[in-house]
Short mmCIF file of C-alpha atoms in Angstrom, two decimals:
data_model
loop_
_atom_site.label_atom_id
_atom_site.label_comp_id
_atom_site.label_asym_id
_atom_site.label_seq_id
_atom_site.Cartn_x
_atom_site.Cartn_y
_atom_site.Cartn_z
CA MET A 1 189.21 104.42 33.09
CA GLN A 2 192.42 104.58 31.05
CA ARG A 3 194.59 107.51 32.11
CA LEU A 4 197.25 108.73 29.54
CA ALA A 5 199.87 111.40 29.73
CA VAL A 6 199.89 114.49 27.53
CA SER A 7 203.09 115.58 25.71
CA ASN A 8 202.06 119.08 24.84
CA PRO A 9 199.78 121.33 26.95
CA GLU A 10 198.66 123.22 23.87
CA ASN A 11 197.09 120.18 22.31
CA LEU A 12 193.52 121.13 23.39
CA SER A 13 190.51 121.31 21.11
CA HIS A 14 187.82 123.96 21.34
CA LYS A 15 185.91 121.66 23.77
CA GLY A 16 188.97 121.07 25.95
CA MET A 17 189.61 117.51 24.73
CA ILE A 18 193.25 116.49 25.12
CA HIS A 19 195.09 115.03 22.15
CA LEU A 20 197.71 112.61 23.35
CA SER A 21 201.08 111.60 21.81
CA HIS A 22 201.32 108.13 23.30
CA ASN A 23 204.64 106.87 22.20
CA GLU A 24 206.68 109.89 23.15
CA THR A 25 205.06 110.38 26.57
CA VAL A 26 205.04 106.84 27.60
CA TYR A 27 208.65 106.45 26.57
CA ASP A 28 209.75 109.54 28.56
CA HIS A 29 207.80 108.50 31.67
CA ASP A 30 209.11 104.93 31.62
CA LEU A 31 212.61 106.15 31.04
CA ALA A 32 212.23 108.58 34.01
CA VAL A 33 211.01 105.75 36.16
CA GLU A 34 213.77 103.35 35.24
CA HIS A 35 216.49 105.98 35.47
CA PHE A 36 215.09 108.25 38.15
CA GLU A 37 216.95 111.26 39.43
CA PRO A 38 217.22 111.33 43.19
CA GLY A 39 215.11 114.11 44.74
CA ALA A 40 213.35 114.97 41.43
CA SER A 41 209.89 114.13 42.77
CA LYS A 42 210.43 116.16 45.93
CA ARG A 43 211.72 119.18 44.01
CA LEU A 44 208.78 118.92 41.62
CA THR A 45 206.19 118.76 44.46
CA GLU A 46 207.81 121.72 46.21
CA TYR A 47 207.89 123.74 42.93
CA LEU A 48 204.21 123.03 42.14
CA LEU A 49 203.06 123.90 45.62
CA MET A 50 205.09 127.18 45.58
CA THR A 51 203.65 128.29 42.21
CA HIS A 52 200.15 127.09 42.84
CA ASN A 53 197.58 128.84 45.02
CA ARG A 54 194.84 126.38 46.17
CA HIS A 55 192.49 129.25 46.85
CA ALA A 56 192.64 130.70 43.36
CA PRO A 57 190.88 129.12 40.36
CA PRO A 58 192.65 128.76 37.12
CA ASP A 59 192.47 131.68 34.64
CA GLY A 60 189.84 131.68 31.91
CA ILE A 61 186.99 129.24 31.43
CA ILE A 62 187.49 125.94 33.09
CA GLU A 63 186.28 122.94 31.13
CA VAL A 64 185.43 120.19 33.62
CA PHE A 65 184.95 116.70 32.26
CA TYR A 66 182.73 114.87 34.82
CA GLU A 67 182.10 111.13 34.86
CA MET A 68 179.89 109.26 37.28
CA GLU A 69 179.79 105.49 37.20
CA LEU A 70 176.98 103.65 38.97
CA VAL A 71 178.30 100.79 41.00
CA HIS A 72 175.36 99.60 43.17
CA ILE A 73 171.88 100.78 44.11
CA LEU A 74 171.79 100.28 47.86
CA GLY A 75 168.10 100.78 48.15
CA ILE A 76 164.99 102.94 47.31
CA ASP A 77 162.87 103.97 50.37
CA GLU A 78 159.31 104.53 49.13
CA LEU A 79 158.16 106.03 52.45
CA LYS A 80 160.95 108.62 52.49
CA GLN A 81 161.11 108.81 48.68
CA THR A 82 164.81 108.52 48.50
CA MET A 83 167.41 106.51 46.62
CA THR A 84 170.84 105.53 47.95
CA ALA A 85 173.54 104.65 45.40
CA LEU A 86 177.28 103.95 45.42
CA VAL A 87 179.09 105.73 42.56
CA TYR A 88 182.56 106.25 41.25
CA ILE A 89 183.37 109.91 40.34
CA ASP A 90 186.10 110.97 37.96
CA GLU A 91 186.84 114.69 37.33
CA ARG A 92 189.31 116.10 34.87
CA TRP A 93 190.32 119.71 34.25
CA VAL A 94 193.34 121.84 33.35
CA ASP A 95 195.19 124.22 35.71
CA HIS A 96 198.05 126.15 33.95
CA SER A 97 199.60 127.01 37.34
CA LEU A 98 200.61 123.33 37.64
CA VAL A 99 202.64 123.07 34.41
CA TRP A 100 206.30 122.17 34.42
CA ASP A 101 209.03 121.15 32.02
CA PRO A 102 209.88 117.45 32.45
CA LYS A 103 213.52 118.09 31.54
CA ASP A 104 213.98 120.16 34.66
CA PHE A 105 212.69 117.40 36.97
CA GLY A 106 214.31 114.16 35.72
CA ASN A 107 211.86 113.75 32.74
CA LEU A 108 208.90 113.30 35.18
CA THR A 109 205.68 113.78 33.20
CA LYS A 110 203.25 113.30 36.10
CA THR A 111 203.15 113.43 39.81
CA TRP A 112 200.67 113.01 42.74
CA ILE A 113 199.64 115.83 45.09
CA PRO A 114 197.24 115.49 48.06
CA MET A 115 193.74 116.69 47.31
CA PRO A 116 193.60 119.44 50.00
CA LYS A 117 196.78 121.09 48.53
CA ILE A 118 195.27 122.10 45.21
CA TRP A 119 192.23 123.95 43.94
CA ARG A 120 189.22 121.70 42.95
CA PRO A 121 185.86 122.63 41.41
CA ASP A 122 183.03 122.69 43.94
CA MET A 123 180.84 119.99 42.27
CA ILE A 124 177.86 118.82 44.34
CA VAL A 125 174.69 116.91 43.88
CA PHE A 126 171.94 119.49 44.30
CA ASN A 127 169.18 117.17 45.29
CA MET A 128 171.23 115.02 47.72
CA LEU A 129 170.02 114.51 51.26
CA SER A 130 173.23 113.00 52.54
CA HIS A 131 176.68 112.37 51.27
CA GLU A 132 179.39 110.02 52.41
CA ASP A 133 182.93 110.34 51.07
CA LEU A 134 184.57 107.01 51.36
CA LEU A 135 188.03 108.55 51.04
CA SER A 136 187.50 111.13 53.77
CA ASN A 137 189.82 109.17 56.12
CA VAL A 138 192.25 108.24 53.41
CA ARG A 139 195.04 110.54 52.08
CA ALA A 140 193.95 110.15 48.46
CA PRO A 141 195.98 112.27 46.01
CA VAL A 142 195.15 113.66 42.65
CA THR A 143 197.14 112.95 39.47
CA VAL A 144 198.83 116.01 37.89
CA TRP A 145 200.31 115.87 34.40
CA HIS A 146 203.10 118.09 33.26
CA ASN A 147 200.72 120.07 30.87
CA GLY A 148 198.49 121.03 33.87
CA THR A 149 195.86 118.36 33.35
CA ILE A 150 194.43 117.16 36.71
CA GLU A 151 192.50 113.96 37.37
CA SER A 152 190.62 113.35 40.52
CA SER A 153 188.81 110.11 41.31
CA ASN A 154 186.97 109.11 44.42
CA PRO A 155 183.99 106.76 45.42
CA ALA A 156 181.00 108.16 47.21
CA VAL A 157 177.60 107.11 48.56
CA TYR A 158 174.81 109.55 47.74
CA THR A 159 171.22 109.63 49.10
CA VAL A 160 169.10 111.74 46.78
CA SER A 161 165.39 112.67 46.86
CA CYS A 162 163.28 111.50 43.93
CA GLU A 163 159.53 111.36 43.31
CA ILE A 164 158.20 107.86 43.73
CA ASN A 165 155.19 106.98 41.66
CA ILE A 166 153.26 104.24 43.52
CA SER A 167 150.18 103.91 41.27
CA LEU A 168 151.46 100.60 39.80
CA PHE A 169 153.10 99.22 42.99
CA PRO A 170 154.52 96.48 42.86
CA LEU A 171 154.73 96.55 39.05
CA ASP A 172 156.12 100.07 39.19
CA SER A 173 159.14 101.67 37.45
CA GLN A 174 160.95 104.58 38.98
CA LYS A 175 163.35 107.27 37.79
CA CYS A 176 165.70 108.97 40.10
CA ALA A 177 167.96 111.77 38.97
CA LEU A 178 171.15 113.24 40.29
CA GLN A 179 171.53 117.02 39.49
CA ILE A 180 175.32 117.79 39.34
CA ALA A 181 176.49 121.31 39.15
CA SER A 182 178.88 123.88 40.72
CA TRP A 183 177.62 125.53 43.82
CA ALA A 184 179.35 128.94 43.47
CA TYR A 185 180.61 129.25 39.86
CA SER A 186 178.32 130.12 36.95
CA LYS A 187 178.58 128.90 33.40
CA GLU A 188 180.90 131.85 32.60
CA LYS A 189 183.57 130.25 34.76
CA ILE A 190 182.93 126.42 34.83
CA ARG A 191 181.41 124.46 32.05
CA LEU A 192 180.49 120.84 32.75
CA HIS A 193 180.90 118.13 30.12
CA ALA A 194 179.43 114.65 30.76
CA GLN A 195 180.46 111.39 29.30
CA THR A 196 177.46 110.30 27.21
CA GLU A 197 178.42 106.63 26.89
CA HIS A 198 178.40 105.46 30.43
CA SER A 199 180.09 102.21 31.39
CA LEU A 200 178.57 99.69 33.75
CA ASP A 201 181.52 97.37 34.01
CA HIS A 202 181.58 97.58 37.82
CA TYR A 203 177.76 97.61 38.35
CA VAL A 204 176.44 95.06 40.89
CA PRO A 205 172.74 94.24 40.44
CA ASN A 206 170.18 94.96 43.24
CA GLU A 207 167.94 92.16 44.45
CA GLU A 208 164.74 94.19 44.36
CA TRP A 209 165.36 96.65 41.53
CA HIS A 210 166.30 95.90 37.91
CA LEU A 211 168.41 98.62 36.18
CA LEU A 212 166.63 99.62 32.93
CA GLY A 213 169.22 102.27 31.80
CA ILE A 214 170.98 105.53 32.54
CA ASP A 215 170.37 108.79 30.82
CA ILE A 216 172.99 111.55 30.96
CA ALA A 217 172.38 114.98 29.58
CA GLU A 218 174.10 118.45 29.78
CA LYS A 219 171.61 121.10 30.79
CA GLU A 220 171.51 124.58 32.31
CA TYR A 221 169.47 126.20 35.01
CA ILE A 222 169.19 129.71 36.39
CA HIS A 223 169.84 130.17 40.09
CA GLU A 224 169.32 133.69 41.55
CA GLY A 225 169.68 135.16 38.06
CA ILE A 226 172.88 133.30 37.32
CA LYS A 227 173.04 130.66 34.55
CA VAL A 228 174.75 127.50 35.86
CA SER A 229 175.94 124.48 33.85
CA ARG A 230 174.76 121.25 35.14
CA ILE A 231 174.64 117.50 34.37
CA HIS A 232 171.32 115.58 34.58
CA TYR A 233 172.17 111.91 35.58
CA GLU A 234 168.96 109.88 35.58
CA VAL A 235 168.74 106.32 36.69
CA ALA A 236 165.63 104.24 35.53
CA VAL A 237 164.82 101.08 37.51
CA LYS A 238 162.00 98.63 37.58
CA ARG A 239 160.88 96.73 40.65
CA LYS A 240 161.11 92.91 40.83
CA PRO A 241 157.58 91.94 42.05
CA LEU A 242 158.18 88.29 42.83
CA PHE A 243 158.38 88.79 46.61
CA TYR A 244 155.12 90.66 46.71
CA MET A 245 153.33 88.25 44.40
CA VAL A 246 154.27 85.25 46.45
CA THR A 247 153.83 86.68 49.97
CA LEU A 248 150.78 88.97 49.46
CA THR A 249 149.00 88.54 46.11
CA PHE A 250 148.79 84.75 45.97
CA PRO A 251 147.67 84.29 49.64
CA SER A 252 144.98 86.92 49.11
CA TYR A 253 143.74 85.07 46.02
CA VAL A 254 143.69 81.74 47.81
CA MET A 255 141.70 83.20 50.66
CA CYS A 256 139.25 84.93 48.37
CA ALA A 257 138.84 81.81 46.22
CA THR A 258 138.30 79.65 49.33
CA SER A 259 135.62 82.10 50.56
CA ILE A 260 133.79 82.07 47.25
CA VAL A 261 133.77 78.22 47.11
CA GLY A 262 132.60 78.02 50.68
CA LEU A 263 129.85 80.52 50.10
CA PHE A 264 128.30 78.70 47.05
CA ALA A 265 129.39 75.10 47.34
CA ARG A 266 126.44 72.81 48.22
CA PHE A 267 127.28 69.87 50.35
CA SER A 268 123.72 69.22 51.68
CA THR A 269 120.25 69.94 50.59
CA THR A 270 118.71 69.86 54.09
CA GLY A 271 120.74 72.46 55.98
CA GLU A 272 120.94 76.11 55.13
CA ARG A 273 124.45 76.57 56.43
CA GLU A 274 124.34 79.98 58.12
CA GLU A 275 128.11 79.61 58.65
CA ARG A 276 128.53 80.78 55.00
CA PHE A 277 128.37 84.39 56.26
CA THR A 278 131.02 83.60 58.88
CA LEU A 279 133.40 82.33 56.22
CA GLY A 280 132.79 85.41 54.06
CA VAL A 281 133.47 87.78 56.96
CA SER A 282 136.64 85.84 57.96
CA GLY A 283 137.94 86.24 54.31
CA ILE A 284 137.25 89.95 54.38
CA LEU A 285 139.08 90.47 57.65
CA THR A 286 142.08 88.45 56.33
CA MET A 287 142.41 90.63 53.26
CA ALA A 288 142.04 93.69 55.45
CA VAL A 289 145.03 92.66 57.45
CA LEU A 290 147.03 92.07 54.31
CA SER A 291 146.15 95.54 53.09
CA LEU A 292 147.53 96.95 56.31
CA VAL A 293 150.81 95.22 55.70
CA VAL A 294 151.04 96.79 52.18
CA SER A 295 150.11 100.24 53.55
CA GLU A 296 153.14 100.25 55.78
CA LYS A 297 155.41 99.54 52.84
CA VAL A 298 154.18 102.07 50.26
CA PRO A 299 154.27 105.91 50.83
CA HIS A 300 151.23 107.57 52.26
CA SER A 301 149.84 109.41 49.34
CA SER A 302 146.43 110.96 48.83
CA THR A 303 146.77 111.24 45.05
CA ASP A 304 147.32 107.60 43.97
CA VAL A 305 146.23 104.29 45.29
CA PRO A 306 148.75 101.48 44.86
CA LEU A 307 147.85 98.73 42.43
CA LEU A 308 148.23 96.05 45.15
CA VAL A 309 146.11 97.87 47.65
CA ALA A 310 143.45 98.36 44.95
CA TYR A 311 143.61 94.65 44.33
CA PHE A 312 142.99 93.89 48.04
CA LEU A 313 140.01 96.31 48.12
CA TYR A 314 138.61 94.67 45.03
CA ASN A 315 138.74 91.25 46.62
CA MET A 316 137.04 92.60 49.71
CA VAL A 317 134.24 94.04 47.58
CA VAL A 318 133.86 90.82 45.58
CA VAL A 319 133.58 88.64 48.76
CA SER A 320 131.16 91.14 50.33
CA VAL A 321 128.94 91.06 47.23
CA ALA A 322 129.19 87.31 47.20
CA SER A 323 127.98 87.16 50.78
CA VAL A 324 124.98 89.31 49.94
CA PHE A 325 124.13 86.98 46.97
CA THR A 326 124.47 83.97 49.31
CA GLY A 327 121.66 85.41 51.49
CA PHE A 328 119.48 85.60 48.48
CA VAL A 329 120.24 81.97 47.51
CA MET A 330 119.56 80.79 51.06
CA LYS A 331 116.20 82.56 51.02
CA VAL A 332 115.26 80.76 47.76
CA HIS A 333 116.34 77.46 49.25
CA ARG A 334 114.39 78.03 52.36
CA LYS A 335 111.14 78.36 50.46
CA GLY A 336 111.76 74.88 49.00
CA ARG A 337 112.23 73.37 52.46
CA PHE A 338 108.59 74.27 53.26
CA GLY A 339 107.20 72.61 50.18
CA LYS A 340 106.48 75.67 48.13
CA GLU A 341 107.04 75.64 44.38
CA PRO A 342 108.25 78.47 42.16
CA PRO A 343 106.29 79.86 39.24
CA GLU A 344 106.82 78.29 35.83
CA TRP A 345 108.60 81.28 34.39
CA ALA A 346 111.27 81.10 37.11
CA MET A 347 111.84 77.41 36.33
CA ARG A 348 112.18 78.06 32.60
CA ILE A 349 114.70 80.97 33.20
CA CYS A 350 116.88 78.49 35.21
CA LEU A 351 116.51 75.94 32.44
CA LEU A 352 114.42 73.65 34.65
CA LYS A 353 111.30 71.67 33.82
CA PRO A 354 108.22 72.98 35.65
CA HIS A 355 106.21 70.53 37.82
CA GLY A 356 103.26 70.77 40.18
CA GLN A 357 103.13 71.38 43.86
CA MET A 358 104.61 68.90 46.17
CA GLY A 359 103.91 68.77 49.84
CA GLY A 360 106.48 68.00 52.42
CA ASP A 361 104.36 67.21 55.53
CA TYR A 362 103.57 63.96 57.28
CA LYS A 363 100.17 62.37 56.61
CA PHE A 364 98.23 60.14 59.02
CA PHE A 365 95.94 57.72 57.28
CA PRO A 366 93.25 55.58 58.89
CA THR A 367 94.56 52.14 59.72
CA THR A 368 93.04 49.00 58.17
CA LYS A 369 93.54 47.12 61.43
CA PRO A 370 92.93 49.49 64.23
CA GLN A 371 94.18 48.07 67.59
CA SER A 372 94.19 51.14 69.76
CA THR A 373 91.46 52.59 71.87
CA CYS A 374 90.92 55.35 69.43
CA SER A 375 87.77 54.98 67.39
CA ASN A 376 87.97 58.15 65.35
CA GLN A 377 89.43 58.08 61.99
CA LEU A 378 91.55 60.82 60.47
CA SER A 379 90.65 62.26 57.10
CA THR A 380 93.26 61.85 54.41
CA HIS A 381 92.82 65.52 53.77
CA HIS A 382 93.88 66.46 57.28
CA TYR A 383 97.62 67.21 57.77
CA VAL A 384 99.64 67.48 60.91
CA LYS A 385 103.33 68.64 60.93
CA GLY A 386 105.67 67.84 63.85
CA SER A 387 108.27 65.55 65.28
CA ILE A 388 108.47 62.75 67.96
CA VAL A 389 110.43 63.76 71.04
CA ARG A 390 111.41 62.03 74.36
CA ASN A 391 109.87 63.14 77.64
CA ALA A 392 111.86 63.47 80.85
CA ASP A 393 110.01 60.47 82.28
CA PRO A 394 111.47 57.15 81.21
CA GLY A 395 109.51 55.15 78.70
CA LYS A 396 107.35 58.02 77.49
CA LEU A 397 107.28 59.75 74.07
CA SER A 398 105.40 62.79 72.84
CA PHE A 399 104.57 64.27 69.44
CA GLU A 400 105.42 67.95 69.09
CA ILE A 401 102.92 69.59 66.73
CA THR A 402 104.13 72.58 64.74
CA GLU A 403 101.36 72.94 62.11
CA ASP A 404 97.80 71.54 61.88
CA TYR A 405 95.70 72.33 58.86
CA ARG A 406 93.17 70.80 56.41
CA ARG A 407 93.66 70.87 52.70
CA GLY A 408 92.23 74.05 51.33
CA GLY A 409 92.08 75.67 54.80
CA LYS A 410 94.39 77.97 56.73
CA ALA A 411 97.10 76.35 58.86
CA LEU A 412 96.89 76.62 62.63
CA LYS A 413 100.28 76.76 64.39
CA SER A 414 101.01 75.64 67.94
CA ASN A 415 103.34 77.15 70.39
CA GLY A 416 105.81 74.33 70.00
CA ASN A 417 105.26 72.81 73.41
CA PRO A 418 105.56 69.03 73.04
CA THR A 419 103.62 68.16 76.20
CA SER A 420 100.72 70.65 75.94
CA LYS A 421 97.69 70.41 73.64
CA GLN A 422 96.66 73.54 71.77
CA PRO A 423 92.99 74.65 72.25
CA ALA A 424 92.79 76.09 68.74
CA ALA A 425 94.03 72.87 67.18
CA ALA A 426 91.82 70.82 69.42
CA VAL A 427 88.72 72.71 68.33
CA GLU A 428 89.63 72.33 64.69
CA ALA A 429 90.50 68.67 64.81
CA PRO A 430 89.82 66.84 68.15
CA SER A 431 90.32 63.44 66.51
CA VAL A 432 93.94 64.30 65.81
CA PHE A 433 94.82 64.83 69.44
CA ASN A 434 92.93 61.74 70.53
CA LYS A 435 94.84 59.74 67.98
CA LEU A 436 98.20 61.15 69.13
CA THR A 437 97.30 60.62 72.86
CA ASP A 438 96.50 56.97 72.26
CA LEU A 439 99.70 56.59 70.20
CA GLU A 440 101.77 58.05 72.97
CA SER A 441 100.29 55.64 75.64
CA MET A 442 100.73 52.65 73.28
CA LEU A 443 104.38 53.47 72.61
CA GLY A 444 105.10 53.89 76.30
CA GLN A 445 103.50 50.52 77.21
CA ILE A 446 105.42 48.73 74.46
CA ILE A 447 108.75 50.32 75.54
CA GLN A 448 108.09 49.25 79.10
CA GLN A 449 107.36 45.64 78.10
CA GLN A 450 110.43 45.51 75.94
CA GLN A 451 112.69 46.73 78.72
CA THR A 452 111.27 44.23 81.11
CA GLN A 453 111.84 41.36 78.65
CA ASN A 454 115.43 42.50 78.06
CA GLN A 455 116.11 42.82 81.76
CA ILE A 456 114.91 39.33 82.43
CA ARG A 457 116.84 37.86 79.46
CA ASN A 458 120.14 39.49 80.28
CA HIS A 459 119.78 39.39 84.16
CA SER A 460 120.98 43.01 84.20
CA PRO A 461 119.63 46.31 85.64
CA GLU A 462 117.20 48.25 83.56
CA PRO A 463 119.15 50.53 81.15
CA PRO A 464 117.97 54.07 80.97
CA LEU A 465 116.02 55.18 78.01
CA SER A 466 118.44 57.94 77.22
CA THR A 467 121.16 55.45 76.49
CA ALA A 468 122.01 55.61 72.71
CA SER A 469 123.94 52.34 72.64
CA GLY A 470 124.96 49.37 74.77
CA HIS A 471 121.88 47.14 74.53
CA PRO A 472 120.89 45.09 71.51
CA GLY A 473 117.27 45.91 71.91
CA LEU A 474 117.70 49.71 72.27
CA THR A 475 120.50 50.59 69.92
CA SER A 476 119.37 54.21 69.33
CA PHE A 477 116.32 56.35 69.43
CA ASP A 478 116.08 56.25 65.62
CA ALA A 479 115.62 52.46 65.75
CA TYR A 480 112.46 52.73 67.97
CA PRO A 481 109.91 52.96 65.10
CA HIS A 482 111.19 49.71 63.52
CA ASP A 483 111.36 47.87 66.88
CA LEU A 484 107.85 49.02 67.78
CA ALA A 485 106.54 48.15 64.32
CA SER A 486 108.03 44.60 64.47
CA SER A 487 106.75 43.80 67.94
CA THR A 488 103.30 45.33 67.63
CA PRO A 489 101.30 44.47 64.50
CA SER A 490 98.66 46.93 65.44
CA ILE A 491 100.77 49.95 64.46
CA LYS A 492 103.05 48.33 61.88
CA HIS A 493 101.04 49.69 59.03
CA GLU A 494 101.12 53.27 60.47
CA ALA A 495 104.88 53.03 61.00
CA ASP A 496 105.40 51.80 57.43
CA VAL A 497 103.28 54.63 56.08
CA MET A 498 105.21 57.25 58.16
CA GLU A 499 108.56 55.85 56.95
CA LEU A 500 107.47 55.91 53.37
CA GLN A 501 106.13 59.40 53.76
CA SER A 502 109.45 60.54 55.27
CA GLU A 503 111.35 59.04 52.29
CA LYS A 504 108.99 60.66 49.89
CA ARG A 505 109.33 63.95 51.68
CA ARG A 506 113.13 63.86 51.45
CA ARG A 507 112.93 63.08 47.72
CA ARG A 508 110.36 65.81 47.15
CA MET A 509 112.58 68.24 48.89
CA GLU A 510 115.46 67.31 46.65
CA ASN A 511 113.19 67.70 43.59
CA ASN A 512 111.62 70.88 44.84
CA GLY A 513 111.68 73.71 42.36
CA PHE A 514 113.08 76.29 44.73
CA VAL A 515 115.87 73.83 45.82
CA LYS A 516 116.73 73.25 42.19
CA ILE A 517 116.79 76.92 41.46
CA SER A 518 118.98 77.58 44.46
CA GLU A 519 121.43 74.88 43.23
CA ARG A 520 121.56 76.44 39.79
CA LEU A 521 122.18 79.93 41.36
CA ASP A 522 124.91 78.52 43.51
CA ILE A 523 126.69 77.16 40.41
CA LEU A 524 126.13 80.37 38.47
CA PHE A 525 127.35 82.66 41.19
CA MET A 526 130.33 80.50 41.96
CA ILE A 527 131.49 80.63 38.32
CA VAL A 528 130.85 84.37 38.12
CA PHE A 529 132.71 85.28 41.26
CA MET A 530 135.59 82.86 40.64
CA VAL A 531 136.14 84.40 37.25
CA ALA A 532 135.93 87.86 38.93
CA VAL A 533 138.69 87.04 41.46
CA THR A 534 140.86 84.97 39.08
CA THR A 535 141.10 87.44 36.22
CA PRO A 536 143.01 90.16 38.18
CA VAL A 537 145.56 87.75 39.66
CA LEU A 538 146.24 86.17 36.25
CA TYR A 539 146.83 89.71 34.89
CA LEU A 540 149.27 90.56 37.73
CA PHE A 541 151.25 87.36 37.19
CA ALA A 542 151.37 87.94 33.38
CA CYS A 543 152.75 91.40 33.99
CA MET A 544 155.33 89.94 36.40
CA LEU A 545 156.47 87.49 33.77
CA GLU A 546 156.79 90.18 31.13
CA SER A 547 159.00 92.30 33.36
CA PRO A 548 162.76 91.82 32.97
#
């Protein structure tokens, strides 16, 4: 701030503004400096301290011109709801007890007196929580002009309380005000005048907060029935949300999107993938941890929910709902695995072509060249569902029956024991179990013969049946049907029919109506929930780009 001398103490307007005569004052002061009178400054200081009483305020109304320049915002604490700022304070007033005639003191028009030696207005910031005077350990003087004008400048650090609105965190804007007034003097004694055009020449930007502007206004307030003049100094800032968007919002979106894709992506048509729910729960727990990190940053308020916390809660709800819909899709897919077909209206709703019922069970047909000891023939309308398993004894196989029914009749289920024969199933279809018993015996004999031949050919010990590899003849358990079919013409036809039925069953399962519907539902729900989680994060990033 430019400081100029005053040639005539009477040149004061009705507002206390000082009119300067630059040429005369500057000339006199420069002349006094160049041709100084020895002891003039000492005599002037002694004279002023003798005529001035630092405990007595000047006579009449004191017009105080107060200027506060914001230098740097040290920080805003949302939890404590405070703002700490470094400011430069410049005060100017007139005290007629400090007037002298420059001619009597070597043409000196100004001098410097220590602050504690003169009277100063008791200006404070009413809403401050702490104050640090950076010149407290420095003997900083005030400038006194020969017409009684006094200028006092000092830097200070203020921590003030301000109401923090967290509803839009981290896209929030805050306003913190400094209420400046006299603590003891009313408006009848001290009138404050603020500089309306504030200068930010020395302002240093903050890394987290962007300065929007400063509003300065002269106001009044009544304290204990006394009208006091005050200055309302309001600082408007806006948060820079890049840190929160990169460290919290984007990881939350990635986790939520990954959970949605994992819940509804179909990588196989045979498995139901119960681990979908595990993935959904893991995503929910991750977002819950991120919300705890945000809750430690924002103030604990029961009136508003921060925008970022609301975003995390929204993602948790979306993933939870998606997990519920995944259970519904898995139930629809499970119906298709058992060969059931949906109604035609359900197919049409999903834009699929209706088709008839398709079974998915194995069929045993009568052989054209029966070579086994079994003389009974199975009806083509008789169905048995199960799987071939290995026994603990080497060289023996068993067929585990899970369902046994005739077309048009009610299915009879076994207890799932591969070595025991069910009485109910035996009564319903004894020829089925006779056929399976003969098949087990035949398979065991063929395996024993093949192992003996391989042992003689290779002159090596008999390999165990449980070995999955290591022998050309027994590469794996899955290769047994082809080996048996090639070496034994009596069951080749039956093996070919079973392999053909297995392939048809796989294709029928892929073309099953419920499976197709579940695939359509997976695609539909994936698109819906991906849009649901992507739209909010795009909005947040768009708001971040719009912010200065």
